[in-house]
Amino acid sequence: MTKPAIEIIAKGLHFPEGPVELPDGSIAVVEIGRGRIVRIRKGGKQDVLAVTNGGPNGMALGPDGALYVCNNGGFSWEQEGDWLRPVGLAPDYCGGLVQRVDIATGEVTTLYDQCDGRILSGPNDIVFDDQGGFYFTDTGRVREFYRDHGAVYYGKADGSSIKRVVFPLLAPNGIGLSPDLSTLYVAEMETARLWSYAIAGPGVVHKRPFPSQSGGELVIGLGGFQRLDSLKIAASGNICVSTLVTGCITVISPQGQLLDQVWMPEIYPTNLGFAGRGLRDAVVTLSLTGMVGRLRWPEKGLRLQNQGTR
């Protein structure tokens, strides 16, 4: 396991996730526990960019310069010492949604809250293609005696259409596209498995036959007690997956080789995003302790939008 030097650039946040570098070089993160998006400026100064309510989660810059946010609908919370952690549905939970946020004004617009007449349960992570649309995971929601199945959806950025792409999945979380945009990667949180799907067209994937339950091809399954969260793709094609409990970023080759596990200073490094000149820095959300860290990454990353052109 690699142990790099990490600079803490923000503290005091309520379960931050979804780090995105904005055009001015500042970093936007969501605070799931406060239902809002915060901008972190140089020197650690924070200001509220927008209030989404619910539970803003994964986030990406769209080709129009707006932020697109997966909102899981909100959690109830428990404080355990220095840790703030989600423990169930928010009292006012009524479903999840995908939102568009104007960076200049903070205006929040709901793009999608259902698909084919069924509400979205818990939108989580998002990635744009180069066709004016985006893939996003819906992790599903855990209730007292049962849980919703998870899925992958594809939506147009203008709010005109949404469709289900992959179903069912067990708590799908991280999602990303290969550098040539030909492969979709999906990380299942509870099984600690990374799946791949060959893309046939916008929002259409080739599916493998039984016994694959969702049509995916297994890239790797991590052993032991580990949970997979968000993921990002490096320019090399390596998949960088936030790994809970172990407290690291797991680096996996497209062929399924575990290349490294990069140590983080807490057990819930939920999200990472590439930033800085040449996209050589990684910004990581340390959610239980409410911090955001920044470190030099050993290889160049890819952006979340129109990855094949970067």
Coordinates of C-alpha atoms in Angstrom, one line a residue:
M1 CA 0.0 0.0 0.0
T2 CA 1.3 3.4 -1.0
K3 CA 1.3 6.1 1.7
P4 CA 1.5 9.6 0.0
A5 CA 1.6 13.0 1.7
I6 CA -1.9 14.5 1.8
E7 CA -2.7 18.2 2.3
I8 CA -6.0 18.9 4.1
I9 CA -7.7 21.8 2.2
A10 CA -11.1 21.9 4.1
K11 CA -12.5 20.9 7.4
G12 CA -15.8 21.1 9.2
L13 CA -18.0 19.8 6.4
H14 CA -21.0 17.5 6.9
F15 CA -20.2 14.3 4.9
P16 CA -18.6 15.9 1.8
E17 CA -18.6 14.0 -1.5
G18 CA -18.5 14.7 -5.3
P19 CA -15.3 16.9 -5.6
V20 CA -15.2 18.9 -8.9
E21 CA -12.6 21.4 -10.0
L22 CA -14.4 24.6 -11.3
P23 CA -13.1 26.7 -14.2
D24 CA -11.5 29.2 -11.7
G25 CA -9.5 26.5 -10.0
S26 CA -11.7 26.3 -6.9
I27 CA -13.1 23.0 -5.7
A28 CA -16.8 22.3 -5.4
V29 CA -18.0 19.6 -3.0
V30 CA -21.4 18.6 -1.8
E31 CA -22.4 18.4 1.9
I32 CA -24.8 15.5 2.0
G33 CA -25.6 16.3 5.7
R34 CA -26.5 19.9 5.0
G35 CA -28.1 19.5 1.5
R36 CA -25.9 22.0 -0.2
I37 CA -22.9 22.6 -2.4
V38 CA -19.8 24.4 -1.1
R39 CA -17.0 26.0 -3.0
I40 CA -13.5 25.7 -1.5
R41 CA -11.2 28.5 -2.5
K42 CA -7.4 28.8 -2.2
G43 CA -6.4 29.0 1.4
G44 CA -9.4 26.9 2.5
K45 CA -12.0 29.6 2.5
Q46 CA -15.5 28.2 2.0
D47 CA -18.7 29.7 0.6
V48 CA -22.1 28.2 -0.3
L49 CA -22.5 27.8 -4.0
A50 CA -26.1 26.4 -4.0
V51 CA -28.7 24.7 -1.7
T52 CA -30.1 21.5 -3.3
N53 CA -31.9 20.1 -0.2
G54 CA -32.2 16.3 0.1
G55 CA -28.9 14.5 -0.2
P56 CA -26.6 15.8 -2.9
N57 CA -24.1 13.1 -3.7
G58 CA -22.0 12.6 -6.9
M59 CA -21.5 15.7 -9.1
A60 CA -20.0 16.5 -12.5
L61 CA -19.4 19.6 -14.7
G62 CA -21.6 19.3 -17.8
P63 CA -20.6 20.5 -21.3
D64 CA -22.7 23.6 -20.8
G65 CA -20.6 24.6 -17.7
A66 CA -23.3 23.8 -15.2
L67 CA -23.0 21.3 -12.3
Y68 CA -25.1 18.1 -12.6
V69 CA -25.9 16.6 -9.2
C70 CA -27.1 13.1 -8.2
N71 CA -29.4 13.7 -5.2
N72 CA -30.1 10.6 -3.1
G73 CA -33.0 12.2 -1.2
G74 CA -31.3 12.5 2.1
F75 CA -30.3 10.5 5.1
S76 CA -30.8 10.5 8.9
W77 CA -27.5 10.8 10.8
E78 CA -25.7 9.7 13.9
Q79 CA -22.7 11.4 15.5
E80 CA -20.1 8.9 16.9
G81 CA -17.2 10.9 18.4
D82 CA -15.5 12.6 15.4
W83 CA -17.5 10.7 12.9
L84 CA -20.8 11.8 11.3
R85 CA -22.4 8.8 9.5
P86 CA -25.6 8.1 7.6
V87 CA -27.8 5.5 9.3
G88 CA -31.1 5.5 7.4
L89 CA -33.6 7.4 5.3
A90 CA -34.2 11.1 6.1
P91 CA -37.6 11.7 7.9
D92 CA -38.8 13.7 4.8
Y93 CA -37.4 11.3 2.2
C94 CA -39.7 11.0 -0.8
G95 CA -37.3 9.8 -3.5
G96 CA -34.1 10.8 -5.3
L97 CA -33.5 13.1 -8.3
V98 CA -30.9 14.5 -10.7
Q99 CA -30.4 18.3 -10.6
R100 CA -28.7 21.0 -12.7
V101 CA -27.0 23.8 -10.8
D102 CA -26.1 27.1 -12.4
I103 CA -22.6 28.0 -11.0
A104 CA -23.0 31.7 -11.5
T105 CA -26.5 32.1 -9.8
G106 CA -26.8 29.0 -7.7
E107 CA -30.2 28.2 -9.3
V108 CA -31.2 24.6 -8.9
T109 CA -33.4 22.8 -11.5
T110 CA -34.7 19.3 -11.3
L111 CA -34.1 17.3 -14.4
Y112 CA -35.3 13.9 -13.4
D113 CA -37.1 12.3 -10.4
Q114 CA -38.4 9.2 -12.1
C115 CA -38.0 6.8 -15.0
D116 CA -40.8 4.9 -16.7
G117 CA -43.2 6.0 -13.9
R118 CA -41.0 4.7 -11.0
I119 CA -39.3 7.2 -8.7
L120 CA -35.5 7.3 -8.5
S121 CA -34.4 5.8 -5.2
G122 CA -30.9 7.1 -4.6
P123 CA -29.0 8.7 -7.5
N124 CA -25.3 8.5 -6.5
D125 CA -22.5 9.0 -9.1
I126 CA -22.4 10.5 -12.6
V127 CA -20.3 10.6 -15.7
F128 CA -20.8 12.4 -19.1
D129 CA -20.2 11.0 -22.5
D130 CA -19.6 13.1 -25.7
Q131 CA -23.2 12.7 -27.0
G132 CA -24.9 15.3 -24.8
G133 CA -25.9 12.8 -22.1
F134 CA -24.7 11.2 -18.9
Y135 CA -24.7 7.8 -17.1
F136 CA -25.6 7.7 -13.4
T137 CA -25.9 5.1 -10.8
D138 CA -28.9 4.7 -8.5
T139 CA -27.7 2.8 -5.4
G140 CA -31.2 2.1 -4.2
R141 CA -32.2 2.7 -0.6
V142 CA -32.0 0.5 2.5
R143 CA -35.2 0.2 4.5
E144 CA -35.8 -1.6 7.8
F145 CA -36.7 -5.0 6.3
Y146 CA -35.9 -4.7 2.6
R147 CA -33.9 -2.6 0.1
D148 CA -34.5 -1.2 -3.4
H149 CA -32.6 -2.7 -6.3
G150 CA -29.9 -0.5 -7.8
A151 CA -29.6 0.4 -11.5
V152 CA -27.6 2.5 -14.0
Y153 CA -29.5 5.1 -16.0
Y154 CA -28.8 7.3 -19.0
G155 CA -30.2 10.8 -19.2
K156 CA -29.9 13.7 -21.7
A157 CA -28.4 16.8 -20.2
D158 CA -31.3 18.9 -21.5
G159 CA -33.8 16.9 -19.4
S160 CA -35.6 15.5 -22.5
S161 CA -35.2 11.8 -21.9
I162 CA -34.1 9.2 -19.3
K163 CA -33.8 5.4 -19.6
R164 CA -32.7 2.5 -17.5
V165 CA -29.5 0.9 -18.9
V166 CA -28.5 -1.8 -16.4
F167 CA -30.7 -3.6 -13.8
P168 CA -30.6 -5.1 -11.2
L169 CA -27.4 -4.3 -9.4
L170 CA -26.5 -4.5 -5.7
A171 CA -25.8 -1.0 -4.5
P172 CA -24.1 0.3 -7.6
N173 CA -22.0 3.4 -6.7
G174 CA -19.0 4.6 -8.7
I175 CA -19.3 5.0 -12.5
G176 CA -16.9 6.0 -15.2
L177 CA -16.0 5.7 -18.9
S178 CA -12.8 4.4 -20.5
P179 CA -10.6 7.1 -22.2
D180 CA -12.0 6.0 -25.7
L181 CA -15.6 6.1 -24.3
S182 CA -16.1 2.5 -25.4
T183 CA -16.5 0.9 -21.9
L184 CA -18.7 1.7 -19.0
Y185 CA -17.4 0.8 -15.5
V186 CA -19.6 0.3 -12.5
A187 CA -18.6 -0.4 -8.9
E188 CA -20.9 -2.3 -6.6
M189 CA -20.5 -1.0 -3.1
E190 CA -21.6 -4.0 -1.0
T191 CA -20.1 -6.8 -3.1
A192 CA -16.8 -4.8 -3.7
R193 CA -17.0 -5.9 -7.4
L194 CA -16.1 -3.8 -10.4
W195 CA -18.1 -4.5 -13.6
S196 CA -17.5 -3.4 -17.2
Y197 CA -20.0 -3.1 -20.1
A198 CA -19.1 -2.5 -23.7
I199 CA -21.0 0.5 -25.0
A200 CA -23.1 0.0 -28.2
G201 CA -24.4 3.5 -28.4
P202 CA -25.6 6.4 -26.2
G203 CA -27.3 4.7 -23.2
V204 CA -27.0 1.2 -24.7
V205 CA -24.6 -1.5 -23.6
H206 CA -23.8 -5.0 -24.7
K207 CA -24.8 -7.5 -22.0
R208 CA -23.3 -10.8 -21.3
P209 CA -25.6 -13.9 -20.8
F210 CA -26.4 -15.8 -17.7
P211 CA -24.8 -16.3 -15.2
S212 CA -24.0 -12.6 -15.2
Q213 CA -27.0 -11.2 -13.2
S214 CA -26.8 -7.7 -14.8
G215 CA -25.0 -8.5 -18.1
G216 CA -21.7 -7.1 -16.9
E217 CA -18.3 -8.6 -17.2
L218 CA -16.4 -8.9 -13.9
V219 CA -13.2 -6.8 -13.9
I220 CA -12.2 -7.6 -10.3
G221 CA -13.7 -8.5 -6.9
L222 CA -11.9 -7.4 -3.8
G223 CA -11.6 -9.8 -0.9
G224 CA -12.2 -9.2 2.8
F225 CA -14.4 -6.5 4.3
Q226 CA -14.2 -3.7 1.8
R227 CA -16.8 -1.5 0.2
L228 CA -16.5 0.4 -3.1
D229 CA -17.7 4.0 -3.5
S230 CA -17.0 6.5 -6.3
L231 CA -14.5 5.9 -9.1
K232 CA -12.5 8.0 -11.6
I233 CA -10.5 7.0 -14.6
A234 CA -6.9 7.9 -15.2
A235 CA -5.6 8.9 -18.7
S236 CA -3.9 5.5 -18.9
G237 CA -7.3 3.8 -18.5
N238 CA -6.6 2.6 -14.9
I239 CA -9.7 2.7 -12.7
C240 CA -9.3 4.5 -9.3
V241 CA -11.9 3.3 -6.9
S242 CA -12.6 4.9 -3.5
T243 CA -12.5 2.0 -1.1
L244 CA -14.3 2.2 2.3
V245 CA -13.3 0.4 5.5
T246 CA -9.8 -0.3 4.1
G247 CA -9.5 3.5 3.8
C248 CA -7.7 3.8 0.4
I249 CA -8.0 4.5 -3.3
T250 CA -7.7 1.1 -5.1
V251 CA -6.1 1.4 -8.5
I252 CA -7.1 -1.4 -11.0
S253 CA -6.0 -1.9 -14.6
P254 CA -8.6 -2.4 -17.3
Q255 CA -7.5 -6.1 -17.4
G256 CA -8.5 -6.5 -13.7
Q257 CA -5.0 -6.4 -12.1
L258 CA -4.9 -4.7 -8.6
L259 CA -2.0 -2.2 -9.1
D260 CA -2.0 -0.3 -5.8
Q261 CA -4.0 0.7 -2.8
V262 CA -3.3 4.4 -2.0
W263 CA -3.6 5.0 1.8
M264 CA -6.0 7.8 3.0
P265 CA -6.1 9.2 6.6
E266 CA -9.6 7.8 7.4
I267 CA -11.7 4.7 6.6
Y268 CA -14.3 6.5 4.4
P269 CA -12.5 8.2 1.5
T270 CA -15.8 8.3 -0.5
N271 CA -14.9 10.3 -3.6
L272 CA -12.0 11.5 -5.6
G273 CA -11.7 14.0 -8.5
F274 CA -8.7 15.0 -10.6
A275 CA -7.6 18.6 -10.5
G276 CA -4.8 21.1 -11.1
R277 CA -2.4 21.6 -14.0
G278 CA -2.4 18.6 -16.2
L279 CA -4.9 16.9 -13.9
R280 CA -2.1 15.5 -11.8
D281 CA -3.7 16.1 -8.4
A282 CA -6.4 14.1 -6.7
V283 CA -8.9 15.7 -4.4
V284 CA -10.4 13.2 -2.0
T285 CA -13.4 13.6 0.3
L286 CA -12.9 12.2 3.8
S287 CA -16.5 12.0 4.7
L288 CA -16.7 10.7 8.2
T289 CA -14.5 13.4 9.6
G290 CA -15.8 16.1 7.3
M291 CA -12.5 16.9 5.5
V292 CA -11.2 17.3 2.0
G293 CA -7.6 16.3 1.1
R294 CA -5.4 16.9 -1.9
L295 CA -2.4 14.9 -3.0
R296 CA -0.2 14.5 -6.0
W297 CA -1.4 11.6 -8.1
P298 CA 1.2 9.4 -9.9
E299 CA -0.5 9.7 -13.3
K300 CA -2.7 12.1 -15.2
G301 CA -6.5 11.9 -14.7
L302 CA -9.4 12.4 -17.0
R303 CA -12.3 14.9 -16.6
L304 CA -15.8 13.7 -16.0
Q305 CA -17.2 15.3 -19.1
N306 CA -16.4 14.5 -22.7
Q307 CA -13.5 12.4 -21.6
G308 CA -12.5 11.2 -25.0
T309 CA -11.5 14.8 -26.1
R310 CA -9.3 15.6 -23.1

